[in-house]
Tab-separated table of C-alpha atoms in Angstrom:
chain	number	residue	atom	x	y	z
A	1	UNK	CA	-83.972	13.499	-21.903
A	2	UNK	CA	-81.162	14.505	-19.357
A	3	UNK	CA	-78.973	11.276	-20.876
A	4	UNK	CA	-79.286	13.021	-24.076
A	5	UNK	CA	-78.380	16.453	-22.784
A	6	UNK	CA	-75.556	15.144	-20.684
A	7	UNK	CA	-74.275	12.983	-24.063
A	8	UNK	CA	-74.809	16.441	-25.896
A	9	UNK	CA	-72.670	18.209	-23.741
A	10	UNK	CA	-69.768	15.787	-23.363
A	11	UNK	CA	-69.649	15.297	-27.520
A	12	UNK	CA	-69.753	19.048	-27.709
A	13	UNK	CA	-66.601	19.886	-25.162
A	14	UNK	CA	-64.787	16.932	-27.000
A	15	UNK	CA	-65.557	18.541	-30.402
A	16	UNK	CA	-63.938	22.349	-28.844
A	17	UNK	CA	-61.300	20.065	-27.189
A	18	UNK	CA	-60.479	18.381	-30.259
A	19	UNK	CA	-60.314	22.297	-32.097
A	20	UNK	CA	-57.961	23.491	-29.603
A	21	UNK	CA	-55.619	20.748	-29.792
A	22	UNK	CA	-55.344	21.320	-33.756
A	23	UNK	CA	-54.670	24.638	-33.522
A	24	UNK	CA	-51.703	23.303	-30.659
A	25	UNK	CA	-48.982	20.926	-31.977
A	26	UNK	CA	-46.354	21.940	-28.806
A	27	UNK	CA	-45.820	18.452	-27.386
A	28	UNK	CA	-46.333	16.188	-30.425
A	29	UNK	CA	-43.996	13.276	-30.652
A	30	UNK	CA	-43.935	11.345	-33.791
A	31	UNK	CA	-41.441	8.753	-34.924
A	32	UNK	CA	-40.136	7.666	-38.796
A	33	UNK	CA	-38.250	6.131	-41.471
A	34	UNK	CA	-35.295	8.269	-43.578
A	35	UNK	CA	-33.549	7.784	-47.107
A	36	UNK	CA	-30.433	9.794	-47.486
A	37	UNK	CA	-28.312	10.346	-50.120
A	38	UNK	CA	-24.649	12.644	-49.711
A	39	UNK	CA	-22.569	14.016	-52.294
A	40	UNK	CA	-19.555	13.616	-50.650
A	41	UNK	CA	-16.903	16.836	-51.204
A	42	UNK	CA	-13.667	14.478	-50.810
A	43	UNK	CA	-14.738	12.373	-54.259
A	44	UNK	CA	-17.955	13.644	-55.580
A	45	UNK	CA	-19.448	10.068	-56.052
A	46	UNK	CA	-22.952	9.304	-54.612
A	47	UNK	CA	-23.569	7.773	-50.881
A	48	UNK	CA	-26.902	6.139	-50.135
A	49	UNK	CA	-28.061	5.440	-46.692
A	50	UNK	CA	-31.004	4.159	-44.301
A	51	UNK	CA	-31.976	5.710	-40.888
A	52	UNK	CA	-34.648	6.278	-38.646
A	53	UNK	CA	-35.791	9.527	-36.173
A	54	UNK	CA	-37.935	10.905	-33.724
A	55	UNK	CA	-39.352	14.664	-33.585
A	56	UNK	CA	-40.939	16.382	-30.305
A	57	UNK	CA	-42.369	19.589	-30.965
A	58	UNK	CA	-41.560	22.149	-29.081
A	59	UNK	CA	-44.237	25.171	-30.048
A	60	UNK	CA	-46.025	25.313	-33.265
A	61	UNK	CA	-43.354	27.005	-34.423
A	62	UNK	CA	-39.981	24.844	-33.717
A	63	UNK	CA	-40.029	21.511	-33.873
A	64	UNK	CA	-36.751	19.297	-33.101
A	65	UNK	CA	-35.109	15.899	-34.938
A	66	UNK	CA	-33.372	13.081	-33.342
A	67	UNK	CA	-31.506	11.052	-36.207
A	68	UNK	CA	-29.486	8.074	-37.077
A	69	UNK	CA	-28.145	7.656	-40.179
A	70	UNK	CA	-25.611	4.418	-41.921
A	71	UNK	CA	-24.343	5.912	-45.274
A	72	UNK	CA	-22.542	3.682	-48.288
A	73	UNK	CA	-20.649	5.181	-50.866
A	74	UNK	CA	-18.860	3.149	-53.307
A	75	UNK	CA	-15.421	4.419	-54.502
A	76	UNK	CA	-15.157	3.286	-58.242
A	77	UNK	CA	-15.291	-0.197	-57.086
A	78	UNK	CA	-12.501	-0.790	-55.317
A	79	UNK	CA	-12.829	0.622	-51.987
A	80	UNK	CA	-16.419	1.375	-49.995
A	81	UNK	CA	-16.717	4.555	-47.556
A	82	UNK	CA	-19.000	4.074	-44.594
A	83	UNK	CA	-20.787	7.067	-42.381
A	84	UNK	CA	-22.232	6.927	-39.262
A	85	UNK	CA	-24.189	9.717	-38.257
A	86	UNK	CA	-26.132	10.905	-34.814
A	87	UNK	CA	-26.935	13.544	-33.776
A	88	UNK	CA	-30.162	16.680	-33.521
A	89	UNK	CA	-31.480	19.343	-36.044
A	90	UNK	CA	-33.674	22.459	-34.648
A	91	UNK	CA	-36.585	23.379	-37.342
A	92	UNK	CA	-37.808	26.217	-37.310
A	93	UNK	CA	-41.362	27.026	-39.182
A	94	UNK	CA	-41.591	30.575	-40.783
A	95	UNK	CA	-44.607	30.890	-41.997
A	96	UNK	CA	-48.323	30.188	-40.521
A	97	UNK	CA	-48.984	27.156	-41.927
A	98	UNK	CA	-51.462	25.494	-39.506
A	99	UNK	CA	-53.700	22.519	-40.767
A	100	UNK	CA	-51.948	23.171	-44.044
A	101	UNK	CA	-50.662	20.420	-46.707
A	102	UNK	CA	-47.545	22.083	-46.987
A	103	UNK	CA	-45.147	23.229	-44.345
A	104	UNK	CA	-41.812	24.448	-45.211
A	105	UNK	CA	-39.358	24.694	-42.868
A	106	UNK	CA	-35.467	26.245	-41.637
A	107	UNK	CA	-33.100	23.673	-40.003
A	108	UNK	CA	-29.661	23.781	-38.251
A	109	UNK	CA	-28.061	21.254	-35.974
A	110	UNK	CA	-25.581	19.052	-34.478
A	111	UNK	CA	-24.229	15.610	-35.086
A	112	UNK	CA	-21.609	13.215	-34.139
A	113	UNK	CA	-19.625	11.590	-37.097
A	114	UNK	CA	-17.941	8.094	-37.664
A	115	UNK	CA	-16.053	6.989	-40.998
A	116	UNK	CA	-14.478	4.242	-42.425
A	117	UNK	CA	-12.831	3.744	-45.940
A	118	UNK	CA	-11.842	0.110	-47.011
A	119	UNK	CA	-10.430	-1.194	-49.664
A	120	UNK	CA	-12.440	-4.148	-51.222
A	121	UNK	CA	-9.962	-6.794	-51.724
A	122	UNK	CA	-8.224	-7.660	-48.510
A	123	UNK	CA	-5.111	-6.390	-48.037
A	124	UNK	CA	-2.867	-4.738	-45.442
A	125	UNK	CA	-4.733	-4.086	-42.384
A	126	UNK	CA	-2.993	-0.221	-42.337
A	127	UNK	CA	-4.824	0.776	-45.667
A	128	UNK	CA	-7.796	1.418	-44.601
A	129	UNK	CA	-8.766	4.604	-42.602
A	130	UNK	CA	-11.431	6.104	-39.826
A	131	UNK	CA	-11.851	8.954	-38.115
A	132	UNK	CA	-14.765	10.286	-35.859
A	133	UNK	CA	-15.363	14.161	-35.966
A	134	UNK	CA	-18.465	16.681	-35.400
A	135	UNK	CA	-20.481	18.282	-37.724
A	136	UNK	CA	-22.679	21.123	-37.818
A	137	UNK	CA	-25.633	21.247	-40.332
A	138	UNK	CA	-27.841	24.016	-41.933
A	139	UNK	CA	-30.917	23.418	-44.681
A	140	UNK	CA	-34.410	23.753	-45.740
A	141	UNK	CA	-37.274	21.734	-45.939
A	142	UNK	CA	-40.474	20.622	-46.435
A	143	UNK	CA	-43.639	18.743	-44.662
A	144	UNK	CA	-46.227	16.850	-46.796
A	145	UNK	CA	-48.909	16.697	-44.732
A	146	UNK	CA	-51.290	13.802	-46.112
A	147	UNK	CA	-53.118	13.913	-42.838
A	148	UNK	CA	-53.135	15.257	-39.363
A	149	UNK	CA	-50.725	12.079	-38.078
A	150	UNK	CA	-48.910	11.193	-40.918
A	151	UNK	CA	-46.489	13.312	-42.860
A	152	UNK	CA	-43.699	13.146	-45.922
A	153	UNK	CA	-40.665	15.188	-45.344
A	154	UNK	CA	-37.856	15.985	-47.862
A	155	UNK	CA	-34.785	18.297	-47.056
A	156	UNK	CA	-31.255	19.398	-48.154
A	157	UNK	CA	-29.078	20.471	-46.047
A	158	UNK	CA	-25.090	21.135	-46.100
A	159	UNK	CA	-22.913	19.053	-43.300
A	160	UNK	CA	-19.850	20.750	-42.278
A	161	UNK	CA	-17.463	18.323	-40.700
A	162	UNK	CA	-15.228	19.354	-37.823
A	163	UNK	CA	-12.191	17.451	-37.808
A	164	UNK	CA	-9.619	15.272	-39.444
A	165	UNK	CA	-9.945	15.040	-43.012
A	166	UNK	CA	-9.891	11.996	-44.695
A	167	UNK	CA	-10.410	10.797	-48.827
A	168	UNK	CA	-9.571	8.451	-50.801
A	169	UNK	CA	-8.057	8.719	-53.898
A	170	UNK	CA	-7.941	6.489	-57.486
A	171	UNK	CA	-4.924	6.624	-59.248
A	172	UNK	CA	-4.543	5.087	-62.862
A	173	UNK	CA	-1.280	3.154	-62.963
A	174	UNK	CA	-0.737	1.681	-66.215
A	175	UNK	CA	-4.244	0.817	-67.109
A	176	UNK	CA	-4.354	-0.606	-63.043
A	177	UNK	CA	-6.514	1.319	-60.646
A	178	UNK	CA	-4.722	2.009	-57.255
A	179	UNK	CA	-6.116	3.296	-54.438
A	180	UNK	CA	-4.596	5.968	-52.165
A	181	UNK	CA	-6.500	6.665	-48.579
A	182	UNK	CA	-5.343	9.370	-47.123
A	183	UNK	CA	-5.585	11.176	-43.918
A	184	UNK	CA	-4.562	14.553	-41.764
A	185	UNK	CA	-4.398	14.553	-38.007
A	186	UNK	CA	-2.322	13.577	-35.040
A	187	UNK	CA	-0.309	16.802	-35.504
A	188	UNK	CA	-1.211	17.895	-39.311
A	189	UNK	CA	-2.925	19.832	-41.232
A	190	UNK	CA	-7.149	20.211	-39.932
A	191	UNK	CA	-9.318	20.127	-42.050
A	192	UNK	CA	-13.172	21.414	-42.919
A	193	UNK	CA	-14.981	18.760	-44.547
A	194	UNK	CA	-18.433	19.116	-45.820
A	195	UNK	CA	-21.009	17.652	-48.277
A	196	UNK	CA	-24.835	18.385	-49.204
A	197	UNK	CA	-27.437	15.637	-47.667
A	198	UNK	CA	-30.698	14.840	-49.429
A	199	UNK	CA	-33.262	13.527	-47.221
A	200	UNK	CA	-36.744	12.173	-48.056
A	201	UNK	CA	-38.638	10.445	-44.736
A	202	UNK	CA	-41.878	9.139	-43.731
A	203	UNK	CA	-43.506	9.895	-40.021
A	204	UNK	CA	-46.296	9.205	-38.319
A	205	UNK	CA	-47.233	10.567	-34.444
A	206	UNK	CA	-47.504	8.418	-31.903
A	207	UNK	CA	-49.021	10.754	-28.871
A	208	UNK	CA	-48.677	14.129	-27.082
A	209	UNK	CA	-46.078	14.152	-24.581
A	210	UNK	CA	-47.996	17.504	-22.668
């Protein structure tokens, strides 16, 4: 009888245990998988990318990101742009949405940029372009929660770059597509760069870090 009491008692403090920490997602660390896709403001054309990202929450009501990102965009298919990204977003949770399916969220962060624009064909060496910059980032979001460790999460946000500027251009010579990469620094004009970001990711948490 006392093994059964004592096996009572220990099921029943994990069960309030188990409540408490429900109701308590400060110290949740989860790790995933991201698809991006940018609408770059230098050529409007599409850029795809792959990336991965870790969150630790701080309180149940701001949560932080820790994100890589490697972005493709083809120019009209003669040149290919390539991002880098790194960098932190802060999300903030506005509404009580504990143990809910749904939990939108604010965002606003920090990265560290690096591009490159080359031309397909090989040619001179000083054609092609790069620059690394900052950017600052601001959004909204959303958490599909299909359970308690696994979530879907799909935001915009808009990337403001901090830094040189640099395009590319197509010019139509004559029927003959040429392609024109430019780029201000070292002494001209700076420039504020920025496109939108669609991101759709997949996370699952891994522990409690306290």
């Amino acid at each position: 009888m006392k093994y059964f009491i004592l096996t009572f008692l220990l099921s029943f403090s994990s069960f309030l245990f188990s409540q408490k920490d429900s109701q308590n997602y400060s110290g949740d660390f989860s790790l995933g998988l991201r698809s991006t896709m940018s609408t770059f403001g230098s050529t409007g054309n599409l850029g795809k990318g792959i990336g991965g990202q870790f969150r630790i929450r701080m309180s149940n009501k701001v949560n932080t990101e820790w994100f890589a990102d490697f972005i493709v965009e083809d120019i009209e298919g003669i040149a290919t742009r390539n991002d880098y990204h790194i960098g932190w977003s802060v999300m903030f949770y506005p509404f009580n949405t504990l143990n809910k399916k749904i939990t939108p969220y604010i965002l606003a962060g920090h990265c560290f940029d690096y591009t490159k624009i080359t031309p397909n064909a090989k040619i001179d060496i000083m054609s092609q372009a790069s620059r690394l910059s900052a950017a600052t980032q601001v959004g909204i979001g959303t958490h599909f929660n299909l359970s308690n460790n696994f979530d879907i999460s799909l935001s915009s946000q808009y990337m403001l770059h901090l830094g040189n500027d640099i395009h590319a251009e197509i010019h139509n010579e004559n029927g003959v597509k040429e392609l024109h990469i430019e780029q201000n620094g070292h002494g001209e004009s700076f420039s504020l760069e920025g496109h939108i970001l669609f991101t759709l990711s997949v996370n699952y948490k891994l522990a409690n870090l306290w």
